[in-house]
Amino acid sequence: MSGRIKFTWFDALNYTGMVLLSLSVLYPIWYLFVLSVSTREGMAALDSSIVLWPQGFTWAAYEGFINQSYIYTGYAYTIGRTVVGTAAAVILMCLAAYALSKKIPFKKSFTFLFIFTMFFSGGLIPTYILIKNLGLLNNPLVYILAPPFLFNTFYMLILRNFFMTIPESLEESAKIDGAGDVRIFFQIMAPLAAPAIATISLWVSVNHWNSWFDSLIYVQSSEMQVIQVHIRKLVIEQSASMMSSTMDYFDKSLMPTPESMKAAGILITMLPILCIYPFIQKYFVKGVVMGAVKG
């Protein structure tokens, strides 16, 4: 009986802790929404206390972003680099990981060269000179080809370790049936490594989605900059020029405050990646653990 009571108390404490943890994660998102839809008159109450509900209600901040041309071009380049860049990076890292998981000549030397790049790099200025000499300045291809997005050694090692856990007998059986290396990789090895590939894909896509620094230094044209750069100018630099045209669409009573514009901008960039995460989250534990058990 006592053991059963202890188990019940443990469950209660466990559920309470998880609820509090969930609230600590969800409340900042909800608070951003409250800020973004509250009216100018209601912002005074939000500055002085914790508010659970909007003070007034207006979509002015979101309408302000929708009326801006950069919201569409920025989203187009952000989505494009995320989709294409993630696919290119994952395919390249999978090929390298699969090769290093097999018994090939100079395997340790090749692995050392890959690991060496994790600790030593050329730095920002040599990388900028390289991008310039390749003709990628002010070129959308820089979002895909610029380091470190096209290849990440740490992610590749996780994939390699996962491939090493797959029995070699599967490969040998496929070769006996006449399958080549390319067919074995794409039809047998890659599907078996789906948890690790899904995990790495999400990591790479999040890196692409959140990236803004490469767009800031490699792309001078505002039409080709990603949405994060425009949001950064609004949130960090508090650029009044980005809001001046937006303010012309609203009466003074409905004009969004800078805080509302910042909150709306943050939510606009957050929500797409948050909607994708639940569909891949189930692969996380298996992908990371299986990719770390064999060195």
mmCIF file of C-alpha atoms in Angstrom:
data_model
loop_
_atom_site.group_PDB
_atom_site.id
_atom_site.type_symbol
_atom_site.label_atom_id
_atom_site.label_comp_id
_atom_site.label_asym_id
_atom_site.label_seq_id
_atom_site.Cartn_x
_atom_site.Cartn_y
_atom_site.Cartn_z
ATOM 1 C CA MET A 1 0.000 0.000 0.000
ATOM 2 C CA SER A 2 2.778 2.395 0.912
ATOM 3 C CA GLY A 3 4.550 1.642 -2.349
ATOM 4 C CA ARG A 4 1.366 2.421 -4.251
ATOM 5 C CA ILE A 5 0.988 5.757 -2.440
ATOM 6 C CA LYS A 6 4.571 6.711 -3.263
ATOM 7 C CA PHE A 7 3.950 5.866 -6.913
ATOM 8 C CA THR A 8 0.843 8.074 -6.954
ATOM 9 C CA TRP A 9 2.724 10.989 -5.401
ATOM 10 C CA PHE A 10 5.535 10.534 -7.885
ATOM 11 C CA ASP A 11 3.059 10.658 -10.754
ATOM 12 C CA ALA A 12 1.461 13.793 -9.328
ATOM 13 C CA LEU A 13 4.824 15.523 -8.954
ATOM 14 C CA ASN A 14 5.876 14.342 -12.386
ATOM 15 C CA TYR A 15 2.734 15.656 -14.067
ATOM 16 C CA THR A 16 2.959 18.931 -12.136
ATOM 17 C CA GLY A 17 6.561 19.411 -13.211
ATOM 18 C CA MET A 18 5.747 18.675 -16.847
ATOM 19 C CA VAL A 19 2.798 21.078 -16.804
ATOM 20 C CA LEU A 20 4.949 23.842 -15.335
ATOM 21 C CA LEU A 21 7.686 23.140 -17.844
ATOM 22 C CA SER A 22 5.184 23.248 -20.700
ATOM 23 C CA LEU A 23 3.747 26.532 -19.439
ATOM 24 C CA SER A 24 7.240 28.023 -19.231
ATOM 25 C CA VAL A 25 7.701 27.208 -22.918
ATOM 26 C CA LEU A 26 4.227 28.131 -24.168
ATOM 27 C CA TYR A 27 3.685 31.344 -22.200
ATOM 28 C CA PRO A 28 6.410 33.377 -23.987
ATOM 29 C CA ILE A 29 4.797 32.465 -27.327
ATOM 30 C CA TRP A 30 1.356 33.387 -26.015
ATOM 31 C CA TYR A 31 2.707 36.644 -24.583
ATOM 32 C CA LEU A 32 4.143 37.559 -27.991
ATOM 33 C CA PHE A 33 0.719 36.962 -29.497
ATOM 34 C CA VAL A 34 -0.894 39.137 -26.808
ATOM 35 C CA LEU A 35 1.587 41.913 -27.582
ATOM 36 C CA SER A 36 1.037 41.637 -31.307
ATOM 37 C CA VAL A 37 -2.771 41.945 -31.211
ATOM 38 C CA SER A 38 -3.177 44.443 -28.353
ATOM 39 C CA THR A 39 -4.227 47.981 -29.189
ATOM 40 C CA ARG A 40 -2.134 51.041 -28.511
ATOM 41 C CA GLU A 41 -4.312 51.959 -25.523
ATOM 42 C CA GLY A 42 -3.908 48.495 -24.012
ATOM 43 C CA MET A 43 -0.103 48.442 -24.222
ATOM 44 C CA ALA A 44 0.225 50.476 -21.012
ATOM 45 C CA ALA A 45 -1.278 47.628 -18.991
ATOM 46 C CA LEU A 46 1.041 45.123 -20.638
ATOM 47 C CA ASP A 47 4.106 47.106 -19.636
ATOM 48 C CA SER A 48 3.313 46.989 -15.937
ATOM 49 C CA SER A 49 1.963 43.479 -15.289
ATOM 50 C CA ILE A 50 1.730 39.911 -16.559
ATOM 51 C CA VAL A 51 -1.341 39.771 -18.774
ATOM 52 C CA LEU A 52 -2.950 36.590 -20.036
ATOM 53 C CA TRP A 53 -5.362 38.172 -22.501
ATOM 54 C CA PRO A 54 -4.993 40.898 -25.153
ATOM 55 C CA GLN A 55 -5.836 44.421 -24.092
ATOM 56 C CA GLY A 56 -8.136 45.358 -26.908
ATOM 57 C CA PHE A 57 -7.765 43.539 -30.214
ATOM 58 C CA THR A 58 -6.342 44.525 -33.588
ATOM 59 C CA TRP A 59 -4.600 42.817 -36.507
ATOM 60 C CA ALA A 60 -2.831 46.056 -37.414
ATOM 61 C CA ALA A 61 0.683 44.717 -36.784
ATOM 62 C CA TYR A 62 0.144 41.666 -39.007
ATOM 63 C CA GLU A 63 -1.560 43.742 -41.687
ATOM 64 C CA GLY A 64 1.450 46.054 -41.595
ATOM 65 C CA PHE A 65 3.764 43.156 -42.429
ATOM 66 C CA ILE A 66 1.436 41.803 -45.120
ATOM 67 C CA ASN A 67 1.416 45.216 -46.826
ATOM 68 C CA GLN A 68 5.207 45.161 -47.092
ATOM 69 C CA SER A 69 6.752 43.711 -50.249
ATOM 70 C CA TYR A 70 9.768 42.327 -48.378
ATOM 71 C CA ILE A 71 7.579 39.875 -46.466
ATOM 72 C CA TYR A 72 6.952 37.916 -49.672
ATOM 73 C CA THR A 73 10.420 38.065 -51.209
ATOM 74 C CA GLY A 74 12.032 37.393 -47.843
ATOM 75 C CA TYR A 75 9.818 34.388 -47.218
ATOM 76 C CA ALA A 76 10.453 33.083 -50.737
ATOM 77 C CA TYR A 77 14.225 33.139 -50.285
ATOM 78 C CA THR A 78 13.991 31.748 -46.753
ATOM 79 C CA ILE A 79 11.758 28.849 -47.789
ATOM 80 C CA GLY A 80 13.819 28.225 -50.918
ATOM 81 C CA ARG A 81 17.137 28.078 -49.080
ATOM 82 C CA THR A 82 15.621 25.888 -46.366
ATOM 83 C CA VAL A 83 14.192 23.313 -48.770
ATOM 84 C CA VAL A 84 16.959 23.204 -51.373
ATOM 85 C CA GLY A 85 19.793 23.768 -48.914
ATOM 86 C CA THR A 86 18.594 21.053 -46.551
ATOM 87 C CA ALA A 87 18.184 18.522 -49.377
ATOM 88 C CA ALA A 88 21.640 19.263 -50.822
ATOM 89 C CA ALA A 89 23.371 19.185 -47.431
ATOM 90 C CA VAL A 90 21.709 15.980 -46.253
ATOM 91 C CA ILE A 91 22.488 14.129 -49.503
ATOM 92 C CA LEU A 92 26.125 15.241 -49.429
ATOM 93 C CA MET A 93 26.598 14.337 -45.760
ATOM 94 C CA CYS A 94 24.870 10.983 -46.210
ATOM 95 C CA LEU A 95 27.181 10.067 -49.079
ATOM 96 C CA ALA A 96 30.269 11.011 -47.079
ATOM 97 C CA ALA A 97 28.974 9.248 -43.961
ATOM 98 C CA TYR A 98 28.169 6.080 -45.869
ATOM 99 C CA ALA A 99 31.624 5.995 -47.450
ATOM 100 C CA LEU A 100 33.391 6.505 -44.118
ATOM 101 C CA SER A 101 31.322 3.778 -42.499
ATOM 102 C CA LYS A 102 32.845 1.185 -44.839
ATOM 103 C CA LYS A 103 36.296 -0.362 -45.014
ATOM 104 C CA ILE A 104 38.034 1.904 -47.509
ATOM 105 C CA PRO A 105 41.727 2.739 -47.993
ATOM 106 C CA PHE A 106 43.033 5.548 -45.753
ATOM 107 C CA LYS A 107 39.759 5.612 -43.829
ATOM 108 C CA LYS A 108 41.367 6.985 -40.654
ATOM 109 C CA SER A 109 43.197 9.689 -42.588
ATOM 110 C CA PHE A 110 40.026 10.862 -44.319
ATOM 111 C CA THR A 111 38.158 10.856 -40.991
ATOM 112 C CA PHE A 112 40.937 12.911 -39.400
ATOM 113 C CA LEU A 113 40.754 15.491 -42.189
ATOM 114 C CA PHE A 114 37.014 15.851 -41.641
ATOM 115 C CA ILE A 115 37.377 16.164 -37.867
ATOM 116 C CA PHE A 116 40.206 18.685 -38.290
ATOM 117 C CA THR A 117 37.737 21.131 -39.852
ATOM 118 C CA MET A 118 35.623 21.050 -36.673
ATOM 119 C CA PHE A 119 38.400 22.732 -34.687
ATOM 120 C CA PHE A 120 40.170 24.899 -37.265
ATOM 121 C CA SER A 121 38.674 27.091 -39.973
ATOM 122 C CA GLY A 122 39.798 29.976 -42.137
ATOM 123 C CA GLY A 123 37.689 32.567 -40.348
ATOM 124 C CA LEU A 124 35.318 35.216 -41.601
ATOM 125 C CA ILE A 125 37.650 37.248 -43.839
ATOM 126 C CA PRO A 126 39.132 34.281 -45.784
ATOM 127 C CA THR A 127 35.624 32.869 -46.165
ATOM 128 C CA TYR A 128 34.377 36.201 -47.520
ATOM 129 C CA ILE A 129 37.279 36.324 -50.000
ATOM 130 C CA LEU A 130 36.479 32.771 -51.089
ATOM 131 C CA ILE A 131 32.807 33.613 -51.621
ATOM 132 C CA LYS A 132 33.810 36.705 -53.603
ATOM 133 C CA ASN A 133 36.254 34.793 -55.821
ATOM 134 C CA LEU A 134 33.584 32.179 -56.520
ATOM 135 C CA GLY A 135 31.241 34.916 -57.733
ATOM 136 C CA LEU A 136 28.638 34.214 -55.089
ATOM 137 C CA LEU A 137 28.318 37.738 -53.704
ATOM 138 C CA ASN A 138 24.787 39.022 -54.205
ATOM 139 C CA ASN A 139 23.883 35.600 -55.579
ATOM 140 C CA PRO A 140 21.103 33.441 -54.088
ATOM 141 C CA LEU A 141 23.318 30.353 -54.453
ATOM 142 C CA VAL A 142 25.396 31.668 -51.552
ATOM 143 C CA TYR A 143 22.613 30.580 -49.203
ATOM 144 C CA ILE A 144 23.197 26.961 -50.209
ATOM 145 C CA LEU A 145 26.921 26.789 -50.968
ATOM 146 C CA ALA A 146 28.383 29.063 -48.302
ATOM 147 C CA PRO A 147 29.955 27.283 -45.323
ATOM 148 C CA PRO A 148 28.969 25.841 -42.938
ATOM 149 C CA PHE A 149 25.509 25.030 -44.376
ATOM 150 C CA LEU A 150 26.435 22.663 -47.205
ATOM 151 C CA PHE A 151 28.434 20.319 -44.986
ATOM 152 C CA ASN A 152 28.583 19.906 -41.215
ATOM 153 C CA THR A 153 31.181 17.452 -39.919
ATOM 154 C CA PHE A 154 29.404 16.820 -36.624
ATOM 155 C CA TYR A 155 26.165 15.889 -38.370
ATOM 156 C CA MET A 156 28.092 13.708 -40.812
ATOM 157 C CA LEU A 157 29.701 11.785 -37.947
ATOM 158 C CA ILE A 158 26.293 11.089 -36.426
ATOM 159 C CA LEU A 159 25.123 9.707 -39.757
ATOM 160 C CA ARG A 160 28.310 7.662 -40.121
ATOM 161 C CA ASN A 161 27.847 6.093 -36.702
ATOM 162 C CA PHE A 162 24.255 5.232 -37.583
ATOM 163 C CA PHE A 163 25.309 3.554 -40.838
ATOM 164 C CA MET A 164 27.866 1.541 -38.869
ATOM 165 C CA THR A 165 25.073 0.023 -36.762
ATOM 166 C CA ILE A 166 23.371 -1.477 -39.837
ATOM 167 C CA PRO A 167 24.421 -5.133 -40.335
ATOM 168 C CA GLU A 168 26.769 -5.692 -43.255
ATOM 169 C CA SER A 169 24.867 -8.870 -44.112
ATOM 170 C CA LEU A 170 22.091 -6.751 -45.645
ATOM 171 C CA GLU A 171 24.551 -5.201 -48.045
ATOM 172 C CA GLU A 172 26.123 -8.544 -48.883
ATOM 173 C CA SER A 173 22.713 -10.062 -49.620
ATOM 174 C CA ALA A 174 21.855 -7.172 -51.935
ATOM 175 C CA LYS A 175 25.154 -7.557 -53.805
ATOM 176 C CA ILE A 176 24.505 -11.272 -54.279
ATOM 177 C CA ASP A 177 21.150 -10.340 -55.860
ATOM 178 C CA GLY A 178 22.992 -8.051 -58.286
ATOM 179 C CA ALA A 179 22.391 -4.640 -56.677
ATOM 180 C CA GLY A 180 25.034 -1.964 -57.184
ATOM 181 C CA ASP A 181 26.416 0.465 -54.621
ATOM 182 C CA VAL A 182 24.101 3.301 -55.663
ATOM 183 C CA ARG A 183 20.996 1.113 -55.488
ATOM 184 C CA ILE A 184 22.073 -0.330 -52.134
ATOM 185 C CA PHE A 185 22.525 3.131 -50.693
ATOM 186 C CA PHE A 186 19.256 4.683 -51.874
ATOM 187 C CA GLN A 187 16.954 1.646 -51.573
ATOM 188 C CA ILE A 188 18.370 -0.135 -48.506
ATOM 189 C CA MET A 189 20.741 1.956 -46.399
ATOM 190 C CA ALA A 190 19.005 5.327 -46.633
ATOM 191 C CA PRO A 191 15.537 3.992 -45.648
ATOM 192 C CA LEU A 192 17.076 2.124 -42.694
ATOM 193 C CA ALA A 193 18.817 5.325 -41.600
ATOM 194 C CA ALA A 194 15.594 7.353 -41.830
ATOM 195 C CA PRO A 195 15.552 8.306 -38.088
ATOM 196 C CA ALA A 196 19.064 9.760 -38.248
ATOM 197 C CA ILE A 197 18.424 11.424 -41.603
ATOM 198 C CA ALA A 198 15.195 12.997 -40.321
ATOM 199 C CA THR A 199 16.976 14.289 -37.228
ATOM 200 C CA ILE A 200 19.833 15.802 -39.219
ATOM 201 C CA SER A 201 17.382 17.241 -41.746
ATOM 202 C CA LEU A 202 15.526 19.103 -39.023
ATOM 203 C CA TRP A 203 18.754 20.455 -37.541
ATOM 204 C CA VAL A 204 19.962 21.654 -40.932
ATOM 205 C CA SER A 205 16.595 23.168 -41.833
ATOM 206 C CA VAL A 206 16.413 25.043 -38.517
ATOM 207 C CA ASN A 207 19.922 26.390 -39.124
ATOM 208 C CA HIS A 208 18.882 27.585 -42.583
ATOM 209 C CA TRP A 209 15.617 29.060 -41.337
ATOM 210 C CA ASN A 210 17.252 31.018 -38.508
ATOM 211 C CA SER A 211 20.272 32.155 -40.491
ATOM 212 C CA TRP A 212 20.604 35.846 -41.215
ATOM 213 C CA PHE A 213 24.309 36.711 -40.918
ATOM 214 C CA ASP A 214 25.300 35.231 -44.282
ATOM 215 C CA SER A 215 22.507 37.173 -45.970
ATOM 216 C CA LEU A 216 23.647 40.345 -44.237
ATOM 217 C CA ILE A 217 27.302 40.168 -45.343
ATOM 218 C CA TYR A 218 27.058 38.358 -48.699
ATOM 219 C CA VAL A 219 23.889 39.906 -50.168
ATOM 220 C CA GLN A 220 23.601 43.652 -50.631
ATOM 221 C CA SER A 221 20.282 43.704 -52.479
ATOM 222 C CA SER A 222 17.378 43.978 -50.077
ATOM 223 C CA GLU A 223 15.141 42.140 -52.565
ATOM 224 C CA MET A 224 17.262 38.983 -52.179
ATOM 225 C CA GLN A 225 17.698 39.095 -48.412
ATOM 226 C CA VAL A 226 15.924 36.543 -46.247
ATOM 227 C CA ILE A 227 13.039 37.447 -43.973
ATOM 228 C CA GLN A 228 15.199 37.163 -40.848
ATOM 229 C CA VAL A 229 17.314 40.127 -41.956
ATOM 230 C CA HIS A 230 14.246 42.331 -42.310
ATOM 231 C CA ILE A 231 12.889 41.178 -38.951
ATOM 232 C CA ARG A 232 16.303 41.783 -37.370
ATOM 233 C CA LYS A 233 16.310 45.364 -38.606
ATOM 234 C CA LEU A 234 12.918 45.859 -37.020
ATOM 235 C CA VAL A 235 13.512 44.014 -33.741
ATOM 236 C CA ILE A 236 17.153 44.847 -32.971
ATOM 237 C CA GLU A 237 17.910 48.000 -34.869
ATOM 238 C CA GLN A 238 14.330 49.319 -34.472
ATOM 239 C CA SER A 239 14.430 50.722 -37.974
ATOM 240 C CA ALA A 240 11.748 53.373 -38.314
ATOM 241 C CA SER A 241 12.078 53.354 -42.092
ATOM 242 C CA MET A 242 10.654 49.832 -42.294
ATOM 243 C CA MET A 243 7.520 50.899 -40.448
ATOM 244 C CA SER A 244 7.004 54.293 -42.032
ATOM 245 C CA SER A 245 5.143 52.973 -45.086
ATOM 246 C CA THR A 246 3.171 50.586 -42.879
ATOM 247 C CA MET A 247 1.967 53.370 -40.637
ATOM 248 C CA ASP A 248 0.400 55.176 -43.573
ATOM 249 C CA TYR A 249 -2.217 52.434 -43.832
ATOM 250 C CA PHE A 250 -3.655 52.989 -40.360
ATOM 251 C CA ASP A 251 -5.366 55.713 -38.386
ATOM 252 C CA LYS A 252 -3.469 57.007 -35.377
ATOM 253 C CA SER A 253 -5.790 55.145 -33.021
ATOM 254 C CA LEU A 254 -5.159 51.829 -34.791
ATOM 255 C CA MET A 255 -1.488 52.356 -35.564
ATOM 256 C CA PRO A 256 0.575 49.429 -34.147
ATOM 257 C CA THR A 257 3.222 50.212 -31.584
ATOM 258 C CA PRO A 258 6.866 49.198 -32.148
ATOM 259 C CA GLU A 259 6.424 46.457 -29.534
ATOM 260 C CA SER A 260 3.453 45.030 -31.426
ATOM 261 C CA MET A 261 5.404 45.069 -34.690
ATOM 262 C CA LYS A 262 8.339 43.283 -33.060
ATOM 263 C CA ALA A 263 6.119 40.609 -31.521
ATOM 264 C CA ALA A 264 4.275 40.046 -34.791
ATOM 265 C CA GLY A 265 7.557 39.791 -36.688
ATOM 266 C CA ILE A 266 8.956 37.219 -34.280
ATOM 267 C CA LEU A 267 5.800 35.099 -34.488
ATOM 268 C CA ILE A 268 5.761 35.292 -38.283
ATOM 269 C CA THR A 269 9.252 33.791 -38.451
ATOM 270 C CA MET A 270 8.729 31.273 -35.628
ATOM 271 C CA LEU A 271 5.456 29.587 -36.514
ATOM 272 C CA PRO A 272 6.432 27.762 -39.747
ATOM 273 C CA ILE A 273 9.324 25.874 -38.163
ATOM 274 C CA LEU A 274 7.241 25.169 -35.043
ATOM 275 C CA CYS A 275 4.559 23.571 -37.204
ATOM 276 C CA ILE A 276 7.094 21.253 -38.860
ATOM 277 C CA TYR A 277 8.835 20.149 -35.667
ATOM 278 C CA PRO A 278 6.074 17.851 -34.248
ATOM 279 C CA PHE A 279 6.129 15.680 -37.373
ATOM 280 C CA ILE A 280 9.866 14.924 -37.047
ATOM 281 C CA GLN A 281 10.228 14.981 -33.250
ATOM 282 C CA LYS A 282 9.514 11.246 -32.945
ATOM 283 C CA TYR A 283 12.773 10.472 -34.758
ATOM 284 C CA PHE A 284 14.925 12.539 -32.420
ATOM 285 C CA VAL A 285 15.719 10.075 -29.637
ATOM 286 C CA LYS A 286 16.311 7.101 -31.925
ATOM 287 C CA GLY A 287 18.310 9.127 -34.436
ATOM 288 C CA VAL A 288 20.644 10.744 -31.929
ATOM 289 C CA VAL A 289 21.115 7.723 -29.642
ATOM 290 C CA MET A 290 21.714 5.245 -32.445
ATOM 291 C CA GLY A 291 24.112 7.654 -34.079
ATOM 292 C CA ALA A 292 26.188 8.002 -30.923
ATOM 293 C CA VAL A 293 26.607 4.438 -29.697
ATOM 294 C CA LYS A 294 29.372 3.381 -32.087
ATOM 295 C CA GLY A 295 32.480 5.400 -32.771
#
